[in-house]
Amino acid sequence: MEKRTQNLDNSITLFFSLLLAILVSALSLVGLRRRFFSEGYAGLWFFISLGLFIVILFPVEIKKISILLGFQNNTSFLFLLSIIVLIIVSMVQSIHISKLRKQVKDLAQSMAQNNMKNAAKWYTQSKNRNILNESPD
Amino acid sequence: MKKLVIVPAFNEASSIISVVEKLRQHCPDWDILIINDCSKDQTEREAIKTGAFVISLPINLGIGGAVQTGFKWATCNNYDVAVQFDGDGQHNAEFIDLIAQPVIDNQVDLCVGSRFMNNYTDFETIFARRCGMIIFSWYYYILTGEKITDTTSGFRCYSNKLMKYYIYNYPVDFPDMPVLFAAKKNNFKIKEVPVKMNQREFGVSSTNFWKSIIYPMRTLIAALAVYLSGKEDSKFG
């Protein structure tokens, strides 16, 4: 009875893991096709989904690696691995967002200064042509 | 000598004209640049009416981004000194020459107007905020060995050399204490002079309960990050 429950547990875990891996890979491909992901990010998520497939399809090898690295339980190894991957992804995105924010700020500042220069040029040219002081009628 | 007053303004339509009038009255030989930080009210129209230089940002960058825009414009136009002056009427135009003098005399690169030095201690602020300011001062003292009584003062005068540094390395997200750390870390000289500030005349403060708790903590972390970041140019400034 206990073994049967364990087998059922394993099957459910396998099903959801497989579903997740298929979903992530499909989303990254669709994202790339419909252009809501850049190539770099689509590649990253596709690579992560590939990792998920490897973990699901080769559980014995994963267990061997976890024992080799000194883990008593292969679940702990997988948890640590996923946390490391997610931290790396999060850090990469933070760096990217910081760079983008700086670019947006620089663009806004430069645009505002250019607008001011253009307004000043327009004002001087209009004044030279006596446009500004003319009455509307 | 070319001198500039940088006035960052966000939704200050009700005060900007009187602020510029006072500046013209007390500092007739200073140019005035208003940075309209994508205000939602009539700040831009009112600012143009004053006849001062006006730069209107297309998106809201916050006070740090607005002041840095002023530095960029000032260095492009070869200004020797610039004073940061609030658009809400809190700063007193009569003290501009006082805080600019040490910078004009090449004694320092950054001169901060302090509310808490000498005789001018009548500035009223809430207890929690005052505690925060004291903690900031101590924090600055522990890390740098120098005492600044008013680390959150936005009434500051900058030399051209410092502005040229800040156009690449200004901590735009936290323009209070981290700005002082950035200057100190890069061997720019800082001085404080006593000034008198007014209570806010117009508008409302953007600080709420949560901001008043989170902002000081984030500022302390940002200041530490600036202090530990070394002397290289920041990529995100």
mmCIF file of C-alpha atoms in Angstrom:
data_model
loop_
_atom_site.group_PDB
_atom_site.id
_atom_site.type_symbol
_atom_site.label_atom_id
_atom_site.label_comp_id
_atom_site.label_asym_id
_atom_site.label_seq_id
_atom_site.Cartn_x
_atom_site.Cartn_y
_atom_site.Cartn_z
ATOM 1 C CA MET A 1 0.000 0.000 0.000
ATOM 2 C CA GLU A 2 2.807 2.361 0.999
ATOM 3 C CA LYS A 3 4.745 1.550 -2.189
ATOM 4 C CA ARG A 4 1.621 2.153 -4.265
ATOM 5 C CA THR A 5 1.140 5.601 -2.698
ATOM 6 C CA GLN A 6 4.803 6.420 -3.340
ATOM 7 C CA ASN A 7 4.458 5.340 -6.982
ATOM 8 C CA LEU A 8 1.374 7.534 -7.329
ATOM 9 C CA ASP A 9 3.276 10.460 -5.766
ATOM 10 C CA ASN A 10 6.138 9.936 -8.206
ATOM 11 C CA SER A 11 3.759 9.792 -11.157
ATOM 12 C CA ILE A 12 2.050 13.045 -10.116
ATOM 13 C CA THR A 13 5.445 14.783 -9.637
ATOM 14 C CA LEU A 14 6.611 13.461 -13.005
ATOM 15 C CA PHE A 15 3.416 14.614 -14.713
ATOM 16 C CA PHE A 16 3.569 18.157 -13.332
ATOM 17 C CA SER A 17 7.323 18.475 -13.951
ATOM 18 C CA LEU A 18 6.870 17.352 -17.542
ATOM 19 C CA LEU A 19 3.931 19.735 -17.970
ATOM 20 C CA LEU A 20 6.044 22.611 -16.585
ATOM 21 C CA ALA A 21 8.983 21.789 -18.860
ATOM 22 C CA ILE A 22 6.722 21.615 -21.932
ATOM 23 C CA LEU A 23 5.008 24.881 -20.923
ATOM 24 C CA VAL A 24 8.297 26.768 -20.420
ATOM 25 C CA SER A 25 9.813 25.548 -23.693
ATOM 26 C CA ALA A 26 6.575 26.254 -25.603
ATOM 27 C CA LEU A 27 6.290 29.744 -24.067
ATOM 28 C CA SER A 28 9.879 30.600 -24.927
ATOM 29 C CA LEU A 29 9.392 29.455 -28.533
ATOM 30 C CA VAL A 30 6.044 31.245 -28.918
ATOM 31 C CA GLY A 31 7.545 34.319 -27.234
ATOM 32 C CA LEU A 32 10.380 34.361 -29.714
ATOM 33 C CA ARG A 33 8.010 33.853 -32.647
ATOM 34 C CA ARG A 34 5.611 36.602 -31.549
ATOM 35 C CA ARG A 35 8.427 38.912 -30.439
ATOM 36 C CA PHE A 36 7.428 39.430 -26.809
ATOM 37 C CA PHE A 37 10.730 37.813 -25.823
ATOM 38 C CA SER A 38 14.080 38.929 -27.153
ATOM 39 C CA GLU A 39 16.346 36.203 -28.575
ATOM 40 C CA GLY A 40 18.560 36.324 -25.492
ATOM 41 C CA TYR A 41 15.763 35.767 -22.974
ATOM 42 C CA ALA A 42 14.003 33.167 -25.148
ATOM 43 C CA GLY A 43 17.315 31.297 -25.369
ATOM 44 C CA LEU A 44 17.768 31.488 -21.599
ATOM 45 C CA TRP A 45 14.304 30.091 -20.839
ATOM 46 C CA PHE A 46 14.621 27.438 -23.535
ATOM 47 C CA PHE A 47 17.917 26.395 -21.953
ATOM 48 C CA ILE A 48 16.199 26.230 -18.526
ATOM 49 C CA SER A 49 13.368 24.089 -19.924
ATOM 50 C CA LEU A 50 16.002 21.798 -21.480
ATOM 51 C CA GLY A 51 17.495 21.421 -17.995
ATOM 52 C CA LEU A 52 14.043 20.513 -16.661
ATOM 53 C CA PHE A 53 13.665 17.802 -19.345
ATOM 54 C CA ILE A 54 17.070 16.357 -18.421
ATOM 55 C CA VAL A 55 16.122 16.238 -14.726
ATOM 56 C CA ILE A 56 12.802 14.534 -15.531
ATOM 57 C CA LEU A 57 14.086 12.043 -18.087
ATOM 58 C CA PHE A 58 17.286 10.979 -16.306
ATOM 59 C CA PRO A 59 16.405 10.693 -12.594
ATOM 60 C CA VAL A 60 18.956 7.914 -11.958
ATOM 61 C CA GLU A 61 21.837 10.040 -13.276
ATOM 62 C CA ILE A 62 20.675 13.015 -11.173
ATOM 63 C CA LYS A 63 20.608 10.783 -8.111
ATOM 64 C CA LYS A 64 24.167 9.595 -8.906
ATOM 65 C CA ILE A 65 25.400 13.192 -9.258
ATOM 66 C CA SER A 66 23.738 14.242 -5.984
ATOM 67 C CA ILE A 67 25.368 11.313 -4.131
ATOM 68 C CA LEU A 68 28.701 12.176 -5.764
ATOM 69 C CA LEU A 69 28.403 15.757 -4.497
ATOM 70 C CA GLY A 70 27.588 14.528 -0.991
ATOM 71 C CA PHE A 71 23.848 15.174 -0.832
ATOM 72 C CA GLN A 72 21.899 12.696 1.307
ATOM 73 C CA ASN A 73 18.719 13.401 -0.599
ATOM 74 C CA ASN A 74 18.545 14.187 -4.319
ATOM 75 C CA THR A 75 15.555 16.484 -3.713
ATOM 76 C CA SER A 76 17.828 18.804 -1.688
ATOM 77 C CA PHE A 77 20.289 18.835 -4.587
ATOM 78 C CA LEU A 78 17.549 19.757 -7.058
ATOM 79 C CA PHE A 79 16.201 22.470 -4.738
ATOM 80 C CA LEU A 80 19.639 24.033 -4.377
ATOM 81 C CA LEU A 81 20.239 23.812 -8.119
ATOM 82 C CA SER A 82 16.930 25.509 -8.917
ATOM 83 C CA ILE A 83 17.536 28.243 -6.327
ATOM 84 C CA ILE A 84 20.982 28.948 -7.827
ATOM 85 C CA VAL A 85 19.542 29.111 -11.359
ATOM 86 C CA LEU A 86 16.707 31.435 -10.269
ATOM 87 C CA ILE A 87 19.109 33.736 -8.389
ATOM 88 C CA ILE A 88 21.338 33.962 -11.479
ATOM 89 C CA VAL A 89 18.340 34.733 -13.707
ATOM 90 C CA SER A 90 17.117 37.368 -11.241
ATOM 91 C CA MET A 91 20.564 39.000 -10.999
ATOM 92 C CA VAL A 92 20.954 39.085 -14.787
ATOM 93 C CA GLN A 93 17.542 40.731 -15.080
ATOM 94 C CA SER A 94 18.349 43.283 -12.347
ATOM 95 C CA ILE A 95 21.519 44.283 -14.210
ATOM 96 C CA HIS A 96 19.584 44.503 -17.458
ATOM 97 C CA ILE A 97 16.805 46.636 -15.891
ATOM 98 C CA SER A 98 19.384 48.979 -14.310
ATOM 99 C CA LYS A 99 21.070 49.451 -17.694
ATOM 100 C CA LEU A 100 17.733 50.090 -19.391
ATOM 101 C CA ARG A 101 16.694 52.608 -16.701
ATOM 102 C CA LYS A 102 19.952 54.491 -17.214
ATOM 103 C CA GLN A 103 19.420 54.511 -20.988
ATOM 104 C CA VAL A 104 15.842 55.794 -20.588
ATOM 105 C CA LYS A 105 17.011 58.505 -18.163
ATOM 106 C CA ASP A 106 19.851 59.619 -20.475
ATOM 107 C CA LEU A 107 17.498 59.675 -23.459
ATOM 108 C CA ALA A 108 14.886 61.719 -21.578
ATOM 109 C CA GLN A 109 17.510 64.228 -20.386
ATOM 110 C CA SER A 110 19.065 64.590 -23.811
ATOM 111 C CA MET A 111 15.645 64.883 -25.472
ATOM 112 C CA ALA A 112 14.574 67.595 -23.017
ATOM 113 C CA GLN A 113 17.762 69.581 -23.654
ATOM 114 C CA ASN A 114 17.363 69.258 -27.424
ATOM 115 C CA ASN A 115 13.732 70.395 -27.193
ATOM 116 C CA MET A 116 14.896 73.433 -25.249
ATOM 117 C CA LYS A 117 17.596 74.221 -27.856
ATOM 118 C CA ASN A 118 15.047 73.864 -30.676
ATOM 119 C CA ALA A 119 12.570 76.112 -28.840
ATOM 120 C CA ALA A 120 15.292 78.754 -28.342
ATOM 121 C CA LYS A 121 16.282 78.515 -32.028
ATOM 122 C CA TRP A 122 12.637 78.814 -33.098
ATOM 123 C CA TYR A 123 12.159 81.826 -30.797
ATOM 124 C CA THR A 124 15.261 83.613 -32.172
ATOM 125 C CA GLN A 125 14.327 82.895 -35.808
ATOM 126 C CA SER A 126 10.716 83.980 -35.239
ATOM 127 C CA LYS A 127 11.831 87.170 -33.539
ATOM 128 C CA ASN A 128 14.216 87.937 -36.431
ATOM 129 C CA ARG A 129 11.346 87.530 -38.869
ATOM 130 C CA ASN A 130 9.079 89.643 -36.601
ATOM 131 C CA ILE A 131 6.578 86.802 -36.321
ATOM 132 C CA LEU A 132 6.195 86.901 -32.573
ATOM 133 C CA ASN A 133 5.205 90.545 -32.127
ATOM 134 C CA GLU A 134 2.662 90.615 -34.953
ATOM 135 C CA SER A 135 -0.984 90.881 -33.991
ATOM 136 C CA PRO A 136 -3.203 87.920 -34.980
ATOM 137 C CA ASP A 137 -5.240 89.980 -37.429
ATOM 138 C CA MET B 1 31.925 84.121 -13.545
ATOM 139 C CA LYS B 2 28.823 82.250 -14.798
ATOM 140 C CA LYS B 3 26.432 81.310 -12.008
ATOM 141 C CA LEU B 4 23.304 79.217 -12.261
ATOM 142 C CA VAL B 5 20.413 78.369 -9.968
ATOM 143 C CA ILE B 6 18.891 74.967 -10.787
ATOM 144 C CA VAL B 7 15.255 74.718 -9.699
ATOM 145 C CA PRO B 8 13.838 71.191 -9.962
ATOM 146 C CA ALA B 9 10.050 71.455 -10.063
ATOM 147 C CA PHE B 10 7.355 68.806 -9.947
ATOM 148 C CA ASN B 11 3.765 70.065 -9.708
ATOM 149 C CA GLU B 12 4.863 73.464 -8.386
ATOM 150 C CA ALA B 13 2.597 75.657 -10.542
ATOM 151 C CA SER B 14 1.359 77.579 -7.490
ATOM 152 C CA SER B 15 4.828 78.478 -6.207
ATOM 153 C CA ILE B 16 7.210 78.662 -9.145
ATOM 154 C CA ILE B 17 6.541 82.305 -10.075
ATOM 155 C CA SER B 18 7.069 83.598 -6.530
ATOM 156 C CA VAL B 19 10.207 81.456 -6.163
ATOM 157 C CA VAL B 20 11.716 82.935 -9.348
ATOM 158 C CA GLU B 21 10.702 86.469 -8.295
ATOM 159 C CA LYS B 22 12.524 86.052 -4.986
ATOM 160 C CA LEU B 23 15.564 84.634 -6.776
ATOM 161 C CA ARG B 24 15.660 87.630 -9.155
ATOM 162 C CA GLN B 25 15.284 90.007 -6.215
ATOM 163 C CA HIS B 26 18.119 88.530 -4.132
ATOM 164 C CA CYS B 27 20.421 87.179 -6.838
ATOM 165 C CA PRO B 28 20.142 89.393 -9.923
ATOM 166 C CA ASP B 29 23.441 88.193 -11.382
ATOM 167 C CA TRP B 30 22.455 84.503 -11.356
ATOM 168 C CA ASP B 31 20.857 82.688 -14.306
ATOM 169 C CA ILE B 32 17.844 80.546 -13.446
ATOM 170 C CA LEU B 33 17.133 77.124 -14.925
ATOM 171 C CA ILE B 34 13.851 75.397 -14.085
ATOM 172 C CA ILE B 35 13.697 71.658 -14.650
ATOM 173 C CA ASN B 36 10.066 70.702 -15.048
ATOM 174 C CA ASP B 37 10.036 67.022 -14.061
ATOM 175 C CA CYS B 38 7.045 66.032 -16.196
ATOM 176 C CA SER B 39 4.586 67.856 -13.940
ATOM 177 C CA LYS B 40 0.903 67.057 -14.248
ATOM 178 C CA ASP B 41 -0.207 70.626 -13.478
ATOM 179 C CA GLN B 42 0.603 73.942 -15.193
ATOM 180 C CA THR B 43 4.206 74.131 -13.922
ATOM 181 C CA GLU B 44 5.681 74.280 -17.433
ATOM 182 C CA ARG B 45 3.425 77.164 -18.516
ATOM 183 C CA GLU B 46 4.061 79.093 -15.298
ATOM 184 C CA ALA B 47 7.812 78.468 -15.558
ATOM 185 C CA ILE B 48 7.951 79.776 -19.143
ATOM 186 C CA LYS B 49 6.048 82.897 -18.019
ATOM 187 C CA THR B 50 8.889 83.744 -15.606
ATOM 188 C CA GLY B 51 11.347 84.144 -18.493
ATOM 189 C CA ALA B 52 13.826 81.718 -16.910
ATOM 190 C CA PHE B 53 15.445 78.894 -18.881
ATOM 191 C CA VAL B 54 13.066 75.927 -18.804
ATOM 192 C CA ILE B 55 13.822 72.287 -19.544
ATOM 193 C CA SER B 56 10.782 69.996 -19.573
ATOM 194 C CA LEU B 57 11.532 66.329 -19.085
ATOM 195 C CA PRO B 58 9.326 63.988 -21.159
ATOM 196 C CA ILE B 59 9.082 61.463 -18.296
ATOM 197 C CA ASN B 60 9.264 61.845 -14.518
ATOM 198 C CA LEU B 61 12.843 61.127 -13.405
ATOM 199 C CA GLY B 62 12.532 62.177 -9.767
ATOM 200 C CA ILE B 63 14.512 64.952 -8.106
ATOM 201 C CA GLY B 64 17.857 63.196 -8.712
ATOM 202 C CA GLY B 65 17.319 62.875 -12.455
ATOM 203 C CA ALA B 66 16.036 66.457 -12.659
ATOM 204 C CA VAL B 67 19.052 67.896 -10.838
ATOM 205 C CA GLN B 68 21.437 65.814 -12.972
ATOM 206 C CA THR B 69 19.761 67.287 -16.083
ATOM 207 C CA GLY B 70 20.610 70.701 -14.628
ATOM 208 C CA PHE B 71 24.252 69.644 -14.206
ATOM 209 C CA LYS B 72 24.405 68.439 -17.800
ATOM 210 C CA TRP B 73 23.011 71.728 -19.062
ATOM 211 C CA ALA B 74 25.262 73.775 -16.758
ATOM 212 C CA THR B 75 28.461 72.015 -17.833
ATOM 213 C CA CYS B 76 27.442 72.245 -21.515
ATOM 214 C CA ASN B 77 27.042 75.997 -21.072
ATOM 215 C CA ASN B 78 30.228 76.453 -19.025
ATOM 216 C CA TYR B 79 28.747 77.561 -15.729
ATOM 217 C CA ASP B 80 31.332 77.819 -12.942
ATOM 218 C CA VAL B 81 28.958 77.266 -10.038
ATOM 219 C CA ALA B 82 25.403 76.020 -9.665
ATOM 220 C CA VAL B 83 23.037 76.101 -6.732
ATOM 221 C CA GLN B 84 20.268 73.545 -6.300
ATOM 222 C CA PHE B 85 17.154 75.352 -5.092
ATOM 223 C CA ASP B 86 13.750 73.804 -4.341
ATOM 224 C CA GLY B 87 10.743 74.960 -6.338
ATOM 225 C CA ASP B 88 8.346 74.720 -3.388
ATOM 226 C CA GLY B 89 9.509 77.838 -1.537
ATOM 227 C CA GLN B 90 11.356 76.043 1.278
ATOM 228 C CA HIS B 91 14.738 77.567 0.472
ATOM 229 C CA ASN B 92 15.639 81.186 1.082
ATOM 230 C CA ALA B 93 17.088 83.049 -1.895
ATOM 231 C CA GLU B 94 18.917 85.481 0.413
ATOM 232 C CA PHE B 95 21.300 82.664 1.447
ATOM 233 C CA ILE B 96 22.400 81.748 -2.073
ATOM 234 C CA ASP B 97 25.432 84.036 -2.080
ATOM 235 C CA LEU B 98 26.381 82.721 1.363
ATOM 236 C CA ILE B 99 26.444 79.067 0.300
ATOM 237 C CA ALA B 100 28.050 79.906 -3.048
ATOM 238 C CA GLN B 101 30.932 81.951 -1.606
ATOM 239 C CA PRO B 102 33.132 79.013 -0.444
ATOM 240 C CA VAL B 103 32.721 77.402 -3.895
ATOM 241 C CA ILE B 104 33.427 80.666 -5.738
ATOM 242 C CA ASP B 105 36.567 81.118 -3.591
ATOM 243 C CA ASN B 106 37.697 77.584 -4.582
ATOM 244 C CA GLN B 107 37.754 76.495 -0.946
ATOM 245 C CA VAL B 108 35.342 73.613 -1.530
ATOM 246 C CA ASP B 109 33.520 71.809 -4.356
ATOM 247 C CA LEU B 110 30.256 71.274 -2.519
ATOM 248 C CA CYS B 111 28.694 73.599 0.016
ATOM 249 C CA VAL B 112 25.590 72.399 1.871
ATOM 250 C CA GLY B 113 23.100 74.748 3.491
ATOM 251 C CA SER B 114 22.326 73.366 6.941
ATOM 252 C CA ARG B 115 19.128 73.960 8.924
ATOM 253 C CA PHE B 116 20.682 72.727 12.141
ATOM 254 C CA MET B 117 23.918 74.702 12.472
ATOM 255 C CA ASN B 118 24.411 77.664 14.789
ATOM 256 C CA ASN B 119 21.453 79.971 15.213
ATOM 257 C CA TYR B 120 19.099 78.525 12.680
ATOM 258 C CA THR B 121 17.656 75.628 14.628
ATOM 259 C CA ASP B 122 14.033 76.778 14.555
ATOM 260 C CA PHE B 123 13.157 74.635 11.539
ATOM 261 C CA GLU B 124 10.207 72.537 12.599
ATOM 262 C CA THR B 125 10.118 68.931 11.550
ATOM 263 C CA ILE B 126 8.397 65.817 12.840
ATOM 264 C CA PHE B 127 10.202 63.829 15.540
ATOM 265 C CA ALA B 128 10.680 60.685 13.407
ATOM 266 C CA ARG B 129 12.182 62.710 10.586
ATOM 267 C CA ARG B 130 14.520 64.548 12.946
ATOM 268 C CA CYS B 131 15.638 61.169 14.380
ATOM 269 C CA GLY B 132 16.295 59.943 10.851
ATOM 270 C CA MET B 133 18.399 63.012 10.103
ATOM 271 C CA ILE B 134 20.459 62.466 13.282
ATOM 272 C CA ILE B 135 21.018 58.814 12.329
ATOM 273 C CA PHE B 136 22.117 59.900 8.829
ATOM 274 C CA SER B 137 24.576 62.408 10.322
ATOM 275 C CA TRP B 138 26.066 59.783 12.617
ATOM 276 C CA TYR B 139 26.241 57.260 9.796
ATOM 277 C CA TYR B 140 28.116 59.786 7.653
ATOM 278 C CA TYR B 141 30.438 60.623 10.561
ATOM 279 C CA ILE B 142 31.227 56.940 11.293
ATOM 280 C CA LEU B 143 32.058 56.149 7.671
ATOM 281 C CA THR B 144 33.913 59.322 6.681
ATOM 282 C CA GLY B 145 35.090 60.876 9.954
ATOM 283 C CA GLU B 146 33.510 64.201 8.975
ATOM 284 C CA LYS B 147 30.484 65.821 10.504
ATOM 285 C CA ILE B 148 27.573 67.009 8.371
ATOM 286 C CA THR B 149 24.634 68.200 10.445
ATOM 287 C CA ASP B 150 22.088 68.273 7.628
ATOM 288 C CA THR B 151 22.672 65.377 5.251
ATOM 289 C CA THR B 152 19.208 65.634 3.691
ATOM 290 C CA SER B 153 19.402 69.312 2.795
ATOM 291 C CA GLY B 154 18.653 69.947 -0.878
ATOM 292 C CA PHE B 155 20.051 73.488 -0.708
ATOM 293 C CA ARG B 156 23.534 72.920 -2.126
ATOM 294 C CA CYS B 157 26.124 74.679 -4.238
ATOM 295 C CA TYR B 158 28.330 72.724 -6.657
ATOM 296 C CA SER B 159 31.562 73.611 -8.441
ATOM 297 C CA ASN B 160 31.959 73.012 -12.178
ATOM 298 C CA LYS B 161 34.464 70.214 -11.446
ATOM 299 C CA LEU B 162 31.983 68.404 -9.224
ATOM 300 C CA MET B 163 29.141 68.861 -11.731
ATOM 301 C CA LYS B 164 31.333 67.299 -14.430
ATOM 302 C CA TYR B 165 31.795 64.320 -12.095
ATOM 303 C CA TYR B 166 28.090 64.122 -11.249
ATOM 304 C CA ILE B 167 26.898 64.077 -14.850
ATOM 305 C CA TYR B 168 28.216 60.481 -14.993
ATOM 306 C CA ASN B 169 28.079 59.481 -11.318
ATOM 307 C CA TYR B 170 25.045 61.004 -9.668
ATOM 308 C CA PRO B 171 23.093 58.562 -7.444
ATOM 309 C CA VAL B 172 19.804 59.635 -9.032
ATOM 310 C CA ASP B 173 17.564 57.310 -7.009
ATOM 311 C CA PHE B 174 18.818 58.582 -3.647
ATOM 312 C CA PRO B 175 19.992 62.167 -4.060
ATOM 313 C CA ASP B 176 20.352 62.936 -0.322
ATOM 314 C CA MET B 177 23.206 61.360 1.589
ATOM 315 C CA PRO B 178 24.666 59.104 -1.170
ATOM 316 C CA VAL B 179 25.490 62.271 -3.146
ATOM 317 C CA LEU B 180 27.671 63.447 -0.250
ATOM 318 C CA PHE B 181 29.331 60.033 -0.017
ATOM 319 C CA ALA B 182 30.058 60.042 -3.771
ATOM 320 C CA ALA B 183 31.727 63.465 -3.477
ATOM 321 C CA LYS B 184 33.660 62.561 -0.342
ATOM 322 C CA LYS B 185 34.830 59.238 -1.772
ATOM 323 C CA ASN B 186 36.272 61.039 -4.791
ATOM 324 C CA ASN B 187 38.162 63.615 -2.736
ATOM 325 C CA PHE B 188 35.884 66.562 -3.408
ATOM 326 C CA LYS B 189 35.846 68.998 -0.513
ATOM 327 C CA ILE B 190 32.559 69.529 1.316
ATOM 328 C CA LYS B 191 31.542 72.311 3.678
ATOM 329 C CA GLU B 192 28.386 73.245 5.538
ATOM 330 C CA VAL B 193 27.093 76.733 6.189
ATOM 331 C CA PRO B 194 24.099 77.652 8.364
ATOM 332 C CA VAL B 195 20.985 78.725 6.475
ATOM 333 C CA LYS B 196 17.423 79.402 7.423
ATOM 334 C CA MET B 197 14.736 77.447 5.625
ATOM 335 C CA ASN B 198 11.005 78.038 5.462
ATOM 336 C CA GLN B 199 8.281 75.539 6.123
ATOM 337 C CA ARG B 200 6.686 74.271 2.907
ATOM 338 C CA GLU B 201 4.524 77.101 1.556
ATOM 339 C CA PHE B 202 2.800 75.343 -1.313
ATOM 340 C CA GLY B 203 1.867 71.811 -2.318
ATOM 341 C CA VAL B 204 2.133 68.678 -0.211
ATOM 342 C CA SER B 205 5.102 66.527 0.709
ATOM 343 C CA SER B 206 5.425 63.304 -1.291
ATOM 344 C CA THR B 207 6.371 61.408 1.888
ATOM 345 C CA ASN B 208 3.808 59.056 3.427
ATOM 346 C CA PHE B 209 4.012 56.593 6.347
ATOM 347 C CA TRP B 210 5.498 53.674 4.389
ATOM 348 C CA LYS B 211 7.870 55.869 2.424
ATOM 349 C CA SER B 212 9.104 57.420 5.689
ATOM 350 C CA ILE B 213 10.041 53.935 6.940
ATOM 351 C CA ILE B 214 11.416 52.379 3.763
ATOM 352 C CA TYR B 215 13.201 55.397 2.267
ATOM 353 C CA PRO B 216 15.723 55.926 5.138
ATOM 354 C CA MET B 217 16.662 52.243 5.108
ATOM 355 C CA ARG B 218 17.137 52.209 1.347
ATOM 356 C CA THR B 219 19.142 55.447 1.596
ATOM 357 C CA LEU B 220 21.476 53.949 4.209
ATOM 358 C CA ILE B 221 22.060 50.887 2.013
ATOM 359 C CA ALA B 222 22.539 53.028 -1.115
ATOM 360 C CA ALA B 223 24.991 55.277 0.756
ATOM 361 C CA LEU B 224 26.981 52.259 1.888
ATOM 362 C CA ALA B 225 26.976 50.925 -1.681
ATOM 363 C CA VAL B 226 28.287 54.271 -2.971
ATOM 364 C CA TYR B 227 30.904 54.354 -0.218
ATOM 365 C CA LEU B 228 32.106 50.824 -0.984
ATOM 366 C CA SER B 229 31.902 51.190 -4.752
ATOM 367 C CA GLY B 230 35.363 52.694 -5.138
ATOM 368 C CA LYS B 231 36.390 55.580 -7.328
ATOM 369 C CA GLU B 232 35.520 54.158 -10.729
ATOM 370 C CA ASP B 233 32.719 55.637 -12.789
ATOM 371 C CA SER B 234 29.344 54.182 -11.974
ATOM 372 C CA LYS B 235 27.537 52.474 -14.839
ATOM 373 C CA PHE B 236 24.122 53.415 -13.531
ATOM 374 C CA GLY B 237 24.566 57.030 -12.395
#
